[in-house]
Structure formats: C-alpha cells, structure tokens
C-alpha cells in the first residue's frame, strides 16, 4: 500500500484533535477563569532511502534521502496567559492580577485544587465557598495547615459579622453588629474572631497577630504542567512543581482585586483562524487519501 495513505490518515487524526481542542476553547469563551489549550504537532519517524556521505577530495558530500511517515500530536498545552477582567462590583468576586492561584478543597484536610475562578460566596453557615460548594482555604501564621474561612460571628463576643470585604493581600476585613471593624482571625481554625488591637480586650482572649487570616494562594513553577480536573480547577502534578500554600504577599503571586472576575483567555479571532487552518489541513489530508486511492485504482486496472 502507498505510504501516503497512512500519512494522510495520521494528518486527519491530528487535525480532528485540533478541532476538538478549538471547539472546547470556543465553548468556554465566557467561562470564568478558563485557560485555553493549543495543539502542537510533530512528524513521525522518517524512512531512510539513502544515508548521507561526507565530501572527499574527489567528490562532494551527498545529503540523506528520507521519506516522512506522517504526523502525530507532540503536546496539548494549557496557556496560562491572563484573561480579561470583568467588573462586577460584587465584594466576594475576586481576581488575581499575577501568577498565583486560589486554593479550594471539597473538605478540610482533603485534596487541594487550584483555580483562577474567584466567584466566591458565603453559604448558610457563613463559610466562604466557590460555585461548587468547595471551601475557599485561608492561611494563618499560627496554623501550619490551611483552614476554612467562616464569616458568621465572633466566637469570643458572640457578635454577628454584618459585612466583610477582602483587600489586595487577601485579608478579610469584617464589621460586627456593634460597628467594630477589624480583620478576621482564628485561634485554632474553628473559632473565628475580629482582630483589632484598639478594640480587643487582652483580658478576654489571648489575641495573636499571627491568627489573622488571609486567602491561601499558591504559585507553581510550571503552570503548564497542571492537570485540568473540570469545573475550572487544576490539580498539581509531578511536572507542575509543588503547590505550597501561603499568603500572596509572601509568594510574590501578585495582588487580589475585589469586585472583579478574571474571564476566559480565549481569543475568538485566533480560534476561528486556527479553525480555518485545521479545516483546510483536514481537507488537504483527505485529498491525499483520495489521490492515493486513485493511483491504487490505476495499478489494479493494469491487468485489464
């Protein structure tokens, strides 16, 4: 059989995969925190018809003669360029201007997932969660493990928190029902209180500046190595680097903008252009197959 048949098939398979990736990109053009993907091709091994010869004093060198045997997918990369910011004016909507990721977990002590989607809300218990109900994790200096963030009431004074806001470093500013304001803090990851040296009475509770909570973030050395797990979340892999949780001001991950969401980084102009290229590439490889079939037909008809 003609090698061009198999080369054409490999090309059609590759461009079909490219169209699948483009289709997913276009479908997520308005998905909060989505990161687009791209397909990179590489050629398969080549058949050597003749090897190269070195030049001598009597004659010049000759280049090798090789026939390529098609193409294959080299990689499907996730592109972590920033998405366009969309202003919502909702205080719990957050966007990171930098390389850091928010960290969420389905349960405290469970697996940690990374996300750029900052559309967070408070549930009925006062916990800060994402749209899937996963806990948004926080970080304190006194607790080595990440903690859930509960914005409901002060465990010391039993005063309910009436409002809250999140600053550019991820600290949570709260106001209680008496009008006292300060930063949300936690002594043991379960009891939350309002920390403000001007308001807190040291005789009532052993307040510690290290108890102040900020949103936990992480920066990985190779974001392209993160694994997509759906719901606009990523999981660290052996090639992404360790996802060490910390405060965004400590890991140089950028800053947090409140009232803003980072949208998808999909560019429709680029995607439609790539779609045309993929379509024409698919058609060209199909034409290679039909032309090879016509040649085989002529060979079969030689006996007639």
PDB file of C-alpha atoms in Angstrom:
ATOM      1  CA  UNK A   1       0.000   0.000   0.000  1.00  0.00           C
ATOM      2  CA  UNK A   2       1.091   3.576  -0.573  1.00  0.00           C
ATOM      3  CA  UNK A   3       2.714   5.309   2.390  1.00  0.00           C
ATOM      4  CA  UNK A   4       0.780   8.467   1.552  1.00  0.00           C
ATOM      5  CA  UNK A   5      -2.440   6.719   2.638  1.00  0.00           C
ATOM      6  CA  UNK A   6      -1.173   6.271   6.181  1.00  0.00           C
ATOM      7  CA  UNK A   7       0.369   9.739   6.227  1.00  0.00           C
ATOM      8  CA  UNK A   8      -2.976  11.212   5.203  1.00  0.00           C
ATOM      9  CA  UNK A   9      -4.780   9.268   7.926  1.00  0.00           C
ATOM     10  CA  UNK A  10      -2.346  10.487  10.591  1.00  0.00           C
ATOM     11  CA  UNK A  11      -2.848  14.055   9.391  1.00  0.00           C
ATOM     12  CA  UNK A  12      -6.643  13.747   9.510  1.00  0.00           C
ATOM     13  CA  UNK A  13      -6.493  12.326  13.044  1.00  0.00           C
ATOM     14  CA  UNK A  14      -4.221  15.148  14.170  1.00  0.00           C
ATOM     15  CA  UNK A  15      -6.418  17.885  12.724  1.00  0.00           C
ATOM     16  CA  UNK A  16      -9.502  16.238  14.207  1.00  0.00           C
ATOM     17  CA  UNK A  17      -7.857  16.517  17.621  1.00  0.00           C
ATOM     18  CA  UNK A  18      -7.012  20.153  16.897  1.00  0.00           C
ATOM     19  CA  UNK A  19     -10.654  20.836  16.010  1.00  0.00           C
ATOM     20  CA  UNK A  20     -11.743  19.149  19.254  1.00  0.00           C
ATOM     21  CA  UNK A  21      -9.445  21.456  21.250  1.00  0.00           C
ATOM     22  CA  UNK A  22     -10.613  24.548  19.347  1.00  0.00           C
ATOM     23  CA  UNK A  23     -14.238  23.564  19.906  1.00  0.00           C
ATOM     24  CA  UNK A  24     -13.653  23.318  23.653  1.00  0.00           C
ATOM     25  CA  UNK A  25     -11.907  26.713  23.657  1.00  0.00           C
ATOM     26  CA  UNK A  26     -14.789  28.377  21.822  1.00  0.00           C
ATOM     27  CA  UNK A  27     -17.364  26.714  24.091  1.00  0.00           C
ATOM     28  CA  UNK A  28     -15.594  28.238  27.131  1.00  0.00           C
ATOM     29  CA  UNK A  29     -15.146  31.737  25.733  1.00  0.00           C
ATOM     30  CA  UNK A  30     -17.217  33.179  28.617  1.00  0.00           C
ATOM     31  CA  UNK A  31     -16.166  30.740  31.358  1.00  0.00           C
ATOM     32  CA  UNK A  32     -14.717  32.484  34.423  1.00  0.00           C
ATOM     33  CA  UNK A  33     -11.048  31.606  34.942  1.00  0.00           C
ATOM     34  CA  UNK A  34     -10.836  29.265  31.926  1.00  0.00           C
ATOM     35  CA  UNK A  35      -7.417  28.750  30.317  1.00  0.00           C
ATOM     36  CA  UNK A  36      -7.315  27.845  26.637  1.00  0.00           C
ATOM     37  CA  UNK A  37      -5.375  24.966  25.104  1.00  0.00           C
ATOM     38  CA  UNK A  38      -3.419  24.537  21.890  1.00  0.00           C
ATOM     39  CA  UNK A  39      -2.211  21.539  19.883  1.00  0.00           C
ATOM     40  CA  UNK A  40       1.407  21.153  18.773  1.00  0.00           C
ATOM     41  CA  UNK A  41       2.265  18.659  16.016  1.00  0.00           C
ATOM     42  CA  UNK A  42       5.490  16.828  15.249  1.00  0.00           C
ATOM     43  CA  UNK A  43       6.457  14.473  12.457  1.00  0.00           C
ATOM     44  CA  UNK A  44       6.703  10.723  12.901  1.00  0.00           C
ATOM     45  CA  UNK A  45       9.927   8.843  12.091  1.00  0.00           C
ATOM     46  CA  UNK A  46      11.191   9.055   8.526  1.00  0.00           C
ATOM     47  CA  UNK A  47      12.169   6.127   6.322  1.00  0.00           C
ATOM     48  CA  UNK A  48      15.789   6.340   5.179  1.00  0.00           C
ATOM     49  CA  UNK A  49      16.181   5.626   1.483  1.00  0.00           C
ATOM     50  CA  UNK A  50      19.850   6.513   1.427  1.00  0.00           C
ATOM     51  CA  UNK A  51      22.262   7.832   4.005  1.00  0.00           C
ATOM     52  CA  UNK A  52      24.462  10.901   3.867  1.00  0.00           C
ATOM     53  CA  UNK A  53      28.032  10.765   2.592  1.00  0.00           C
ATOM     54  CA  UNK A  54      30.840  13.074   3.563  1.00  0.00           C
ATOM     55  CA  UNK A  55      32.717  15.131   0.992  1.00  0.00           C
ATOM     56  CA  UNK A  56      36.069  13.808  -0.132  1.00  0.00           C
ATOM     57  CA  UNK A  57      38.915  15.176  -2.151  1.00  0.00           C
ATOM     58  CA  UNK A  58      37.379  13.695  -5.319  1.00  0.00           C
ATOM     59  CA  UNK A  59      33.680  14.441  -4.931  1.00  0.00           C
ATOM     60  CA  UNK A  60      31.294  16.435  -2.745  1.00  0.00           C
ATOM     61  CA  UNK A  61      29.011  15.194   0.014  1.00  0.00           C
ATOM     62  CA  UNK A  62      25.511  13.864  -0.525  1.00  0.00           C
ATOM     63  CA  UNK A  63      22.526  14.625   1.712  1.00  0.00           C
ATOM     64  CA  UNK A  64      20.404  11.798   3.161  1.00  0.00           C
ATOM     65  CA  UNK A  65      17.237  10.751   1.352  1.00  0.00           C
ATOM     66  CA  UNK A  66      14.260  10.283   3.640  1.00  0.00           C
ATOM     67  CA  UNK A  67      10.502   9.855   3.306  1.00  0.00           C
ATOM     68  CA  UNK A  68       8.314  11.117   6.138  1.00  0.00           C
ATOM     69  CA  UNK A  69       5.655   8.805   7.513  1.00  0.00           C
ATOM     70  CA  UNK A  70       3.084  11.281   8.761  1.00  0.00           C
ATOM     71  CA  UNK A  71       2.417  13.376  11.842  1.00  0.00           C
ATOM     72  CA  UNK A  72       1.389  12.974  15.479  1.00  0.00           C
ATOM     73  CA  UNK A  73       0.415  15.124  18.464  1.00  0.00           C
ATOM     74  CA  UNK A  74       3.503  16.394  20.277  1.00  0.00           C
ATOM     75  CA  UNK A  75       1.605  18.129  23.089  1.00  0.00           C
ATOM     76  CA  UNK A  76      -1.663  19.761  24.069  1.00  0.00           C
ATOM     77  CA  UNK A  77      -0.568  22.797  26.068  1.00  0.00           C
ATOM     78  CA  UNK A  78      -2.637  24.815  28.507  1.00  0.00           C
ATOM     79  CA  UNK A  79      -1.936  28.519  28.024  1.00  0.00           C
ATOM     80  CA  UNK A  80      -1.957  30.455  31.299  1.00  0.00           C
ATOM     81  CA  UNK A  81      -1.977  33.995  29.940  1.00  0.00           C
ATOM     82  CA  UNK A  82      -4.223  36.386  31.918  1.00  0.00           C
ATOM     83  CA  UNK A  83      -7.883  36.582  30.959  1.00  0.00           C
ATOM     84  CA  UNK A  84      -9.796  39.807  30.520  1.00  0.00           C
ATOM     85  CA  UNK A  85     -11.044  41.364  33.798  1.00  0.00           C
ATOM     86  CA  UNK A  86     -14.781  41.878  34.164  1.00  0.00           C
ATOM     87  CA  UNK A  87     -16.014  44.349  36.761  1.00  0.00           C
ATOM     88  CA  UNK A  88     -18.957  43.025  38.788  1.00  0.00           C
ATOM     89  CA  UNK A  89     -18.842  45.287  41.885  1.00  0.00           C
ATOM     90  CA  UNK A  90     -19.636  42.201  43.981  1.00  0.00           C
ATOM     91  CA  UNK A  91     -17.331  42.166  47.006  1.00  0.00           C
ATOM     92  CA  UNK A  92     -16.890  38.377  47.029  1.00  0.00           C
ATOM     93  CA  UNK A  93     -15.883  38.287  43.347  1.00  0.00           C
ATOM     94  CA  UNK A  94     -12.083  38.179  43.243  1.00  0.00           C
ATOM     95  CA  UNK A  95      -9.431  38.170  40.529  1.00  0.00           C
ATOM     96  CA  UNK A  96      -5.690  37.689  40.928  1.00  0.00           C
ATOM     97  CA  UNK A  97      -3.502  40.084  38.989  1.00  0.00           C
ATOM     98  CA  UNK A  98      -0.451  37.855  38.908  1.00  0.00           C
ATOM     99  CA  UNK A  99       0.702  34.236  38.768  1.00  0.00           C
ATOM    100  CA  UNK A 100      -0.942  32.971  41.964  1.00  0.00           C
ATOM    101  CA  UNK A 101      -3.946  30.641  42.143  1.00  0.00           C
ATOM    102  CA  UNK A 102      -6.730  30.487  44.707  1.00  0.00           C
ATOM    103  CA  UNK A 103      -6.874  27.200  46.612  1.00  0.00           C
ATOM    104  CA  UNK A 104     -10.145  25.344  47.260  1.00  0.00           C
ATOM    105  CA  UNK A 105     -10.973  21.966  48.764  1.00  0.00           C
ATOM    106  CA  UNK A 106     -14.111  19.803  48.898  1.00  0.00           C
ATOM    107  CA  UNK A 107     -13.413  19.149  52.579  1.00  0.00           C
ATOM    108  CA  UNK A 108     -10.970  20.382  55.168  1.00  0.00           C
ATOM    109  CA  UNK A 109      -7.960  18.093  55.117  1.00  0.00           C
ATOM    110  CA  UNK A 110      -8.921  16.794  51.676  1.00  0.00           C
ATOM    111  CA  UNK A 111      -7.324  17.369  48.285  1.00  0.00           C
ATOM    112  CA  UNK A 112      -6.384  20.930  47.372  1.00  0.00           C
ATOM    113  CA  UNK A 113      -7.337  22.278  43.954  1.00  0.00           C
ATOM    114  CA  UNK A 114      -6.099  25.410  42.225  1.00  0.00           C
ATOM    115  CA  UNK A 115      -8.339  27.839  40.403  1.00  0.00           C
ATOM    116  CA  UNK A 116      -8.406  31.283  38.835  1.00  0.00           C
ATOM    117  CA  UNK A 117     -12.198  31.462  39.110  1.00  0.00           C
ATOM    118  CA  UNK A 118     -12.841  33.833  42.011  1.00  0.00           C
ATOM    119  CA  UNK A 119     -16.653  33.852  42.002  1.00  0.00           C
ATOM    120  CA  UNK A 120     -16.974  33.083  45.722  1.00  0.00           C
ATOM    121  CA  UNK A 121     -19.977  33.357  48.037  1.00  0.00           C
ATOM    122  CA  UNK A 122     -20.917  32.764  51.692  1.00  0.00           C
ATOM    123  CA  UNK A 123     -23.086  29.716  52.317  1.00  0.00           C
ATOM    124  CA  UNK A 124     -25.754  29.371  55.005  1.00  0.00           C
ATOM    125  CA  UNK A 125     -23.108  28.524  57.619  1.00  0.00           C
ATOM    126  CA  UNK A 126     -21.025  31.590  56.759  1.00  0.00           C
ATOM    127  CA  UNK A 127     -18.276  29.594  55.054  1.00  0.00           C
ATOM    128  CA  UNK A 128     -16.614  31.165  52.024  1.00  0.00           C
ATOM    129  CA  UNK A 129     -17.126  28.698  49.137  1.00  0.00           C
ATOM    130  CA  UNK A 130     -16.913  28.578  45.350  1.00  0.00           C
ATOM    131  CA  UNK A 131     -19.785  27.787  42.988  1.00  0.00           C
ATOM    132  CA  UNK A 132     -19.282  24.030  43.543  1.00  0.00           C
ATOM    133  CA  UNK A 133     -19.503  24.333  47.332  1.00  0.00           C
ATOM    134  CA  UNK A 134     -15.752  23.772  47.794  1.00  0.00           C
ATOM    135  CA  UNK A 135     -14.209  25.595  50.739  1.00  0.00           C
ATOM    136  CA  UNK A 136     -12.002  28.576  49.911  1.00  0.00           C
ATOM    137  CA  UNK A 137      -8.920  27.961  52.025  1.00  0.00           C
ATOM    138  CA  UNK A 138      -7.266  30.509  54.262  1.00  0.00           C
ATOM    139  CA  UNK A 139      -3.820  30.861  55.802  1.00  0.00           C
ATOM    140  CA  UNK A 140      -2.623  31.999  59.233  1.00  0.00           C
ATOM    141  CA  UNK A 141       0.874  32.196  60.671  1.00  0.00           C
ATOM    142  CA  UNK A 142      -0.032  30.167  63.760  1.00  0.00           C
ATOM    143  CA  UNK A 143      -1.569  27.211  61.897  1.00  0.00           C
ATOM    144  CA  UNK A 144       0.660  25.177  59.540  1.00  0.00           C
ATOM    145  CA  UNK A 145      -2.372  23.647  57.803  1.00  0.00           C
ATOM    146  CA  UNK A 146      -4.831  25.627  55.657  1.00  0.00           C
ATOM    147  CA  UNK A 147      -8.175  26.433  57.275  1.00  0.00           C
ATOM    148  CA  UNK A 148     -11.685  27.081  56.065  1.00  0.00           C
ATOM    149  CA  UNK A 149     -12.889  30.664  56.184  1.00  0.00           C
ATOM    150  CA  UNK A 150     -16.049  31.250  58.209  1.00  0.00           C
ATOM    151  CA  UNK A 151     -17.515  34.761  58.250  1.00  0.00           C
ATOM    152  CA  UNK A 152     -20.516  34.425  60.537  1.00  0.00           C
ATOM    153  CA  UNK A 153     -19.867  35.645  64.086  1.00  0.00           C
ATOM    154  CA  UNK A 154     -17.191  36.425  66.664  1.00  0.00           C
ATOM    155  CA  UNK A 155     -16.626  33.322  68.819  1.00  0.00           C
ATOM    156  CA  UNK A 156     -15.395  35.492  71.715  1.00  0.00           C
ATOM    157  CA  UNK A 157     -18.072  38.193  71.852  1.00  0.00           C
ATOM    158  CA  UNK A 158     -20.844  36.239  70.041  1.00  0.00           C
ATOM    159  CA  UNK A 159     -21.446  39.313  67.898  1.00  0.00           C
ATOM    160  CA  UNK A 160     -22.511  38.548  64.326  1.00  0.00           C
ATOM    161  CA  UNK A 161     -20.488  39.903  61.432  1.00  0.00           C
ATOM    162  CA  UNK A 162     -22.722  42.177  59.396  1.00  0.00           C
ATOM    163  CA  UNK A 163     -20.372  42.860  56.472  1.00  0.00           C
ATOM    164  CA  UNK A 164     -16.978  41.948  55.112  1.00  0.00           C
ATOM    165  CA  UNK A 165     -14.523  42.892  52.383  1.00  0.00           C
ATOM    166  CA  UNK A 166     -11.294  41.421  51.019  1.00  0.00           C
ATOM    167  CA  UNK A 167      -8.258  43.608  50.409  1.00  0.00           C
ATOM    168  CA  UNK A 168      -5.499  43.310  47.815  1.00  0.00           C
ATOM    169  CA  UNK A 169      -3.442  40.954  50.014  1.00  0.00           C
ATOM    170  CA  UNK A 170      -6.332  38.625  50.737  1.00  0.00           C
ATOM    171  CA  UNK A 171      -7.009  39.797  54.301  1.00  0.00           C
ATOM    172  CA  UNK A 172     -10.680  39.739  55.279  1.00  0.00           C
ATOM    173  CA  UNK A 173     -11.954  42.904  56.902  1.00  0.00           C
ATOM    174  CA  UNK A 174     -15.127  42.378  58.961  1.00  0.00           C
ATOM    175  CA  UNK A 175     -17.605  44.580  60.802  1.00  0.00           C
ATOM    176  CA  UNK A 176     -19.686  43.244  63.718  1.00  0.00           C
ATOM    177  CA  UNK A 177     -23.172  44.253  64.779  1.00  0.00           C
ATOM    178  CA  UNK A 178     -21.800  46.841  67.203  1.00  0.00           C
ATOM    179  CA  UNK A 179     -19.933  48.588  64.377  1.00  0.00           C
ATOM    180  CA  UNK A 180     -16.486  47.371  65.442  1.00  0.00           C
ATOM    181  CA  UNK A 181     -14.197  46.674  62.493  1.00  0.00           C
ATOM    182  CA  UNK A 182     -11.040  44.636  62.146  1.00  0.00           C
ATOM    183  CA  UNK A 183      -9.513  41.651  60.406  1.00  0.00           C
ATOM    184  CA  UNK A 184     -10.893  38.134  60.565  1.00  0.00           C
ATOM    185  CA  UNK A 185      -8.694  35.872  62.688  1.00  0.00           C
ATOM    186  CA  UNK A 186      -8.785  32.331  64.052  1.00  0.00           C
ATOM    187  CA  UNK A 187      -7.030  30.770  67.009  1.00  0.00           C
ATOM    188  CA  UNK A 188      -7.443  27.106  66.067  1.00  0.00           C
ATOM    189  CA  UNK A 189      -9.076  27.055  62.635  1.00  0.00           C
ATOM    190  CA  UNK A 190     -12.579  26.692  64.053  1.00  0.00           C
ATOM    191  CA  UNK A 191     -13.176  29.671  66.360  1.00  0.00           C
ATOM    192  CA  UNK A 192     -13.148  32.939  64.429  1.00  0.00           C
ATOM    193  CA  UNK A 193     -12.952  36.421  65.864  1.00  0.00           C
ATOM    194  CA  UNK A 194     -12.464  40.066  64.963  1.00  0.00           C
ATOM    195  CA  UNK A 195      -8.864  41.158  65.464  1.00  0.00           C
ATOM    196  CA  UNK A 196      -8.250  44.818  66.182  1.00  0.00           C
ATOM    197  CA  UNK A 197      -5.733  45.850  68.883  1.00  0.00           C
ATOM    198  CA  UNK A 198      -7.738  49.018  69.515  1.00  0.00           C
ATOM    199  CA  UNK A 199     -10.958  47.056  70.147  1.00  0.00           C
ATOM    200  CA  UNK A 200      -9.882  43.663  71.518  1.00  0.00           C
ATOM    201  CA  UNK A 201      -9.566  43.263  75.272  1.00  0.00           C
ATOM    202  CA  UNK A 202      -6.442  41.162  76.014  1.00  0.00           C
ATOM    203  CA  UNK A 203      -8.011  40.100  79.294  1.00  0.00           C
ATOM    204  CA  UNK A 204     -10.860  38.381  77.455  1.00  0.00           C
ATOM    205  CA  UNK A 205      -8.875  36.468  74.874  1.00  0.00           C
ATOM    206  CA  UNK A 206      -5.231  35.774  74.082  1.00  0.00           C
ATOM    207  CA  UNK A 207      -5.166  37.663  70.793  1.00  0.00           C
ATOM    208  CA  UNK A 208      -2.231  36.973  68.468  1.00  0.00           C
ATOM    209  CA  UNK A 209      -1.407  38.939  65.269  1.00  0.00           C
ATOM    210  CA  UNK A 210      -0.419  35.610  63.710  1.00  0.00           C
ATOM    211  CA  UNK A 211      -4.057  34.470  63.941  1.00  0.00           C
ATOM    212  CA  UNK A 212      -5.091  36.941  61.210  1.00  0.00           C
ATOM    213  CA  UNK A 213      -6.444  35.103  58.169  1.00  0.00           C
ATOM    214  CA  UNK A 214      -5.722  35.791  54.530  1.00  0.00           C
ATOM    215  CA  UNK A 215      -6.826  33.825  51.491  1.00  0.00           C
ATOM    216  CA  UNK A 216      -4.419  30.980  50.784  1.00  0.00           C
ATOM    217  CA  UNK A 217      -2.748  31.170  47.375  1.00  0.00           C
ATOM    218  CA  UNK A 218      -0.042  29.213  45.619  1.00  0.00           C
ATOM    219  CA  UNK A 219       2.410  29.730  42.774  1.00  0.00           C
ATOM    220  CA  UNK A 220       3.770  26.759  40.806  1.00  0.00           C
ATOM    221  CA  UNK A 221       6.969  26.821  38.785  1.00  0.00           C
ATOM    222  CA  UNK A 222       5.339  25.295  35.676  1.00  0.00           C
ATOM    223  CA  UNK A 223       1.634  26.193  35.332  1.00  0.00           C
ATOM    224  CA  UNK A 224       1.511  24.299  32.025  1.00  0.00           C
ATOM    225  CA  UNK A 225       2.108  21.107  33.992  1.00  0.00           C
ATOM    226  CA  UNK A 226      -1.132  21.479  35.964  1.00  0.00           C
ATOM    227  CA  UNK A 227      -3.852  18.944  35.238  1.00  0.00           C
ATOM    228  CA  UNK A 228      -7.356  20.147  34.396  1.00  0.00           C
ATOM    229  CA  UNK A 229      -9.943  18.317  36.507  1.00  0.00           C
ATOM    230  CA  UNK A 230     -13.050  20.192  35.365  1.00  0.00           C
ATOM    231  CA  UNK A 231     -15.113  22.962  36.963  1.00  0.00           C
ATOM    232  CA  UNK A 232     -12.305  25.414  36.099  1.00  0.00           C
ATOM    233  CA  UNK A 233      -9.968  23.799  38.613  1.00  0.00           C
ATOM    234  CA  UNK A 234      -6.464  22.384  38.355  1.00  0.00           C
ATOM    235  CA  UNK A 235      -4.515  19.740  40.219  1.00  0.00           C
ATOM    236  CA  UNK A 236      -0.776  19.817  40.827  1.00  0.00           C
ATOM    237  CA  UNK A 237       1.290  17.114  39.083  1.00  0.00           C
ATOM    238  CA  UNK A 238       4.869  15.956  39.199  1.00  0.00           C
ATOM    239  CA  UNK A 239       5.745  18.307  36.325  1.00  0.00           C
ATOM    240  CA  UNK A 240       3.964  21.403  37.635  1.00  0.00           C
ATOM    241  CA  UNK A 241       6.078  21.776  40.728  1.00  0.00           C
ATOM    242  CA  UNK A 242       4.908  21.702  44.326  1.00  0.00           C
ATOM    243  CA  UNK A 243       1.839  23.783  45.196  1.00  0.00           C
ATOM    244  CA  UNK A 244       2.911  25.317  48.508  1.00  0.00           C
ATOM    245  CA  UNK A 245       0.150  27.345  50.158  1.00  0.00           C
ATOM    246  CA  UNK A 246       0.922  30.770  51.554  1.00  0.00           C
ATOM    247  CA  UNK A 247      -0.073  34.398  51.680  1.00  0.00           C
ATOM    248  CA  UNK A 248       0.006  36.147  48.311  1.00  0.00           C
ATOM    249  CA  UNK A 249       2.354  38.823  49.660  1.00  0.00           C
ATOM    250  CA  UNK A 250       4.844  36.117  50.656  1.00  0.00           C
ATOM    251  CA  UNK A 251       4.849  34.049  47.457  1.00  0.00           C
ATOM    252  CA  UNK A 252       5.036  37.112  45.152  1.00  0.00           C
ATOM    253  CA  UNK A 253       1.905  35.943  43.369  1.00  0.00           C
ATOM    254  CA  UNK A 254       0.591  39.417  42.556  1.00  0.00           C
ATOM    255  CA  UNK A 255      -2.404  41.080  44.162  1.00  0.00           C
ATOM    256  CA  UNK A 256      -6.099  40.360  44.616  1.00  0.00           C
ATOM    257  CA  UNK A 257      -8.701  42.660  43.070  1.00  0.00           C
ATOM    258  CA  UNK A 258     -12.128  42.699  44.699  1.00  0.00           C
ATOM    259  CA  UNK A 259     -15.310  43.192  42.671  1.00  0.00           C
ATOM    260  CA  UNK A 260     -13.598  41.809  39.547  1.00  0.00           C
ATOM    261  CA  UNK A 261     -13.580  38.402  37.845  1.00  0.00           C
ATOM    262  CA  UNK A 262     -10.891  37.053  35.533  1.00  0.00           C
ATOM    263  CA  UNK A 263     -12.662  35.792  32.436  1.00  0.00           C
ATOM    264  CA  UNK A 264     -11.501  33.263  29.856  1.00  0.00           C
ATOM    265  CA  UNK A 265      -8.304  33.998  27.915  1.00  0.00           C
ATOM    266  CA  UNK A 266      -9.833  32.614  24.703  1.00  0.00           C
ATOM    267  CA  UNK A 267      -9.453  34.962  21.706  1.00  0.00           C
ATOM    268  CA  UNK A 268     -12.230  34.216  19.205  1.00  0.00           C
ATOM    269  CA  UNK A 269     -10.324  35.796  16.331  1.00  0.00           C
ATOM    270  CA  UNK A 270      -7.383  33.483  16.933  1.00  0.00           C
ATOM    271  CA  UNK A 271      -9.619  30.447  17.439  1.00  0.00           C
ATOM    272  CA  UNK A 272     -11.594  30.988  14.235  1.00  0.00           C
ATOM    273  CA  UNK A 273      -8.367  31.471  12.303  1.00  0.00           C
ATOM    274  CA  UNK A 274      -6.997  28.227  13.719  1.00  0.00           C
ATOM    275  CA  UNK A 275     -10.310  26.558  12.914  1.00  0.00           C
ATOM    276  CA  UNK A 276      -9.946  27.520   9.245  1.00  0.00           C
ATOM    277  CA  UNK A 277      -6.358  26.223   9.222  1.00  0.00           C
ATOM    278  CA  UNK A 278      -7.459  22.950  10.823  1.00  0.00           C
ATOM    279  CA  UNK A 279     -10.347  22.570   8.381  1.00  0.00           C
ATOM    280  CA  UNK A 280      -8.121  23.143   5.359  1.00  0.00           C
ATOM    281  CA  UNK A 281      -5.489  20.798   6.774  1.00  0.00           C
ATOM    282  CA  UNK A 282      -8.114  18.094   7.241  1.00  0.00           C
ATOM    283  CA  UNK A 283      -9.368  18.608   3.687  1.00  0.00           C
ATOM    284  CA  UNK A 284      -5.834  18.511   2.271  1.00  0.00           C
ATOM    285  CA  UNK A 285      -5.076  15.229   4.016  1.00  0.00           C
ATOM    286  CA  UNK A 286      -8.389  13.810   2.815  1.00  0.00           C
ATOM    287  CA  UNK A 287      -7.380  14.800  -0.728  1.00  0.00           C
ATOM    288  CA  UNK A 288      -4.075  12.967  -0.228  1.00  0.00           C
ATOM    289  CA  UNK A 289      -6.027   9.814   0.598  1.00  0.00           C
ATOM    290  CA  UNK A 290      -8.386  10.133  -2.378  1.00  0.00           C
ATOM    291  CA  UNK A 291      -5.456  10.790  -4.739  1.00  0.00           C
ATOM    292  CA  UNK A 292      -3.585   7.762  -3.365  1.00  0.00           C
ATOM    293  CA  UNK A 293      -6.750   5.706  -3.850  1.00  0.00           C
ATOM    294  CA  UNK A 294      -6.955   6.827  -7.484  1.00  0.00           C
ATOM    295  CA  UNK A 295      -3.363   5.736  -8.049  1.00  0.00           C
ATOM    296  CA  UNK A 296      -4.076   2.346  -6.485  1.00  0.00           C
ATOM    297  CA  UNK A 297      -7.101   2.016  -8.740  1.00  0.00           C
ATOM    298  CA  UNK A 298      -4.907   2.595 -11.798  1.00  0.00           C
ATOM    299  CA  UNK A 299      -2.474  -0.066 -10.547  1.00  0.00           C
ATOM    300  CA  UNK A 300      -5.315  -2.558 -10.068  1.00  0.00           C
ATOM    301  CA  UNK A 301      -6.658  -1.786 -13.544  1.00  0.00           C
ATOM    302  CA  UNK A 302      -3.308  -2.562 -15.221  1.00  0.00           C
ATOM    303  CA  UNK A 303      -4.367  -6.202 -15.513  1.00  0.00           C
ATOM    304  CA  UNK A 304      -7.499  -5.385 -17.513  1.00  0.00           C
TER     305      UNK A 304
END
